[in-house]
Amino acid sequence: MLIPVAAEHLLWKWKAYNVVCGFVKLDEHSIGEHTSCTLGKYLEEIKRSNPSHELIAKVYEPHKKGSYTFERSHPSSE
């Protein structure tokens, strides 16, 4: 499970990098919520079943904040 999740996030980071550098324009609808990616879905599942899980404390909030921060700092350029 971790390899597809890591690959998906590396791809997302690459896309974010290209937007920040101005190589591509951002479509705000393509970002989605922090729960739309595989990692977000996995974290939501763990959070529901065991809210005190160590992974939630270490990864959930940074993942949520990262998605929100990128979305807010790069509004649609249409």
Short mmCIF file of C-alpha atoms in Angstrom, two decimals:
data_model
loop_
_atom_site.label_atom_id
_atom_site.label_comp_id
_atom_site.label_asym_id
_atom_site.label_seq_id
_atom_site.Cartn_x
_atom_site.Cartn_y
_atom_site.Cartn_z
CA MET A 1 0.00 0.00 0.00
CA LEU A 2 2.76 2.48 0.81
CA ILE A 3 4.46 2.43 -2.60
CA PRO A 4 1.37 3.59 -4.55
CA VAL A 5 0.67 6.23 -1.89
CA ALA A 6 4.25 7.49 -2.03
CA ALA A 7 4.21 7.52 -5.83
CA GLU A 8 0.94 9.44 -5.89
CA HIS A 9 2.32 12.04 -3.50
CA LEU A 10 5.56 12.42 -5.43
CA LEU A 11 3.51 13.07 -8.55
CA TRP A 12 1.38 15.64 -6.68
CA LYS A 13 4.51 17.36 -5.38
CA TRP A 14 5.93 17.45 -8.91
CA LYS A 15 2.74 19.05 -10.20
CA ALA A 16 2.80 21.58 -7.35
CA TYR A 17 6.42 22.41 -8.15
CA ASN A 18 5.54 23.03 -11.79
CA VAL A 19 2.71 25.37 -10.77
CA VAL A 20 4.95 27.29 -8.36
CA CYS A 21 7.60 27.68 -11.08
CA GLY A 22 4.98 28.91 -13.53
CA PHE A 23 5.41 26.02 -15.97
CA VAL A 24 1.72 25.14 -15.83
CA LYS A 25 -1.45 26.94 -14.82
CA LEU A 26 -3.45 25.60 -11.93
CA ASP A 27 -7.01 24.46 -12.28
CA GLU A 28 -8.32 24.89 -8.73
CA HIS A 29 -10.82 22.08 -9.25
CA SER A 30 -8.03 19.60 -9.86
CA ILE A 31 -6.60 19.98 -6.35
CA GLY A 32 -9.40 18.37 -4.44
CA GLU A 33 -9.68 18.01 -0.70
CA HIS A 34 -7.02 16.54 1.54
CA THR A 35 -9.16 13.40 1.66
CA SER A 36 -9.37 12.89 -2.11
CA CYS A 37 -5.96 11.25 -2.54
CA THR A 38 -5.08 7.73 -1.47
CA LEU A 39 -3.11 8.90 1.56
CA GLY A 40 -5.94 11.18 2.66
CA LYS A 41 -8.48 8.37 2.39
CA TYR A 42 -6.19 6.04 4.33
CA LEU A 43 -5.63 8.63 7.07
CA GLU A 44 -9.37 9.33 7.34
CA GLU A 45 -10.01 5.61 7.76
CA ILE A 46 -7.42 5.37 10.55
CA LYS A 47 -8.72 8.55 12.18
CA ARG A 48 -12.26 7.14 12.32
CA SER A 49 -11.20 3.77 13.71
CA ASN A 50 -8.46 4.96 16.09
CA PRO A 51 -8.24 8.76 16.57
CA SER A 52 -5.29 8.44 18.96
CA HIS A 53 -3.16 6.47 16.48
CA GLU A 54 0.41 7.78 16.27
CA LEU A 55 0.15 8.21 12.49
CA ILE A 56 -2.72 10.66 12.90
CA ALA A 57 -0.69 12.93 15.17
CA LYS A 58 2.35 12.87 12.88
CA VAL A 59 0.86 12.89 9.40
CA TYR A 60 -2.83 13.83 9.28
CA GLU A 61 -2.63 17.51 10.22
CA PRO A 62 0.47 18.28 8.10
CA HIS A 63 -1.19 16.53 5.15
CA LYS A 64 -4.38 18.54 5.65
CA LYS A 65 -2.50 21.82 6.07
CA GLY A 66 -0.31 21.19 3.03
CA SER A 67 -3.27 20.64 0.75
CA TYR A 68 -5.12 23.66 2.14
CA THR A 69 -2.06 25.92 1.96
CA PHE A 70 -1.31 25.06 -1.65
CA GLU A 71 -4.92 25.50 -2.69
CA ARG A 72 -5.17 28.93 -1.03
CA SER A 73 -1.80 30.22 -2.22
CA HIS A 74 -2.37 29.38 -5.89
CA PRO A 75 -5.87 30.45 -6.93
CA SER A 76 -7.07 29.71 -10.41
CA SER A 77 -5.34 31.78 -13.06
CA GLU A 78 -8.26 31.76 -15.48
#
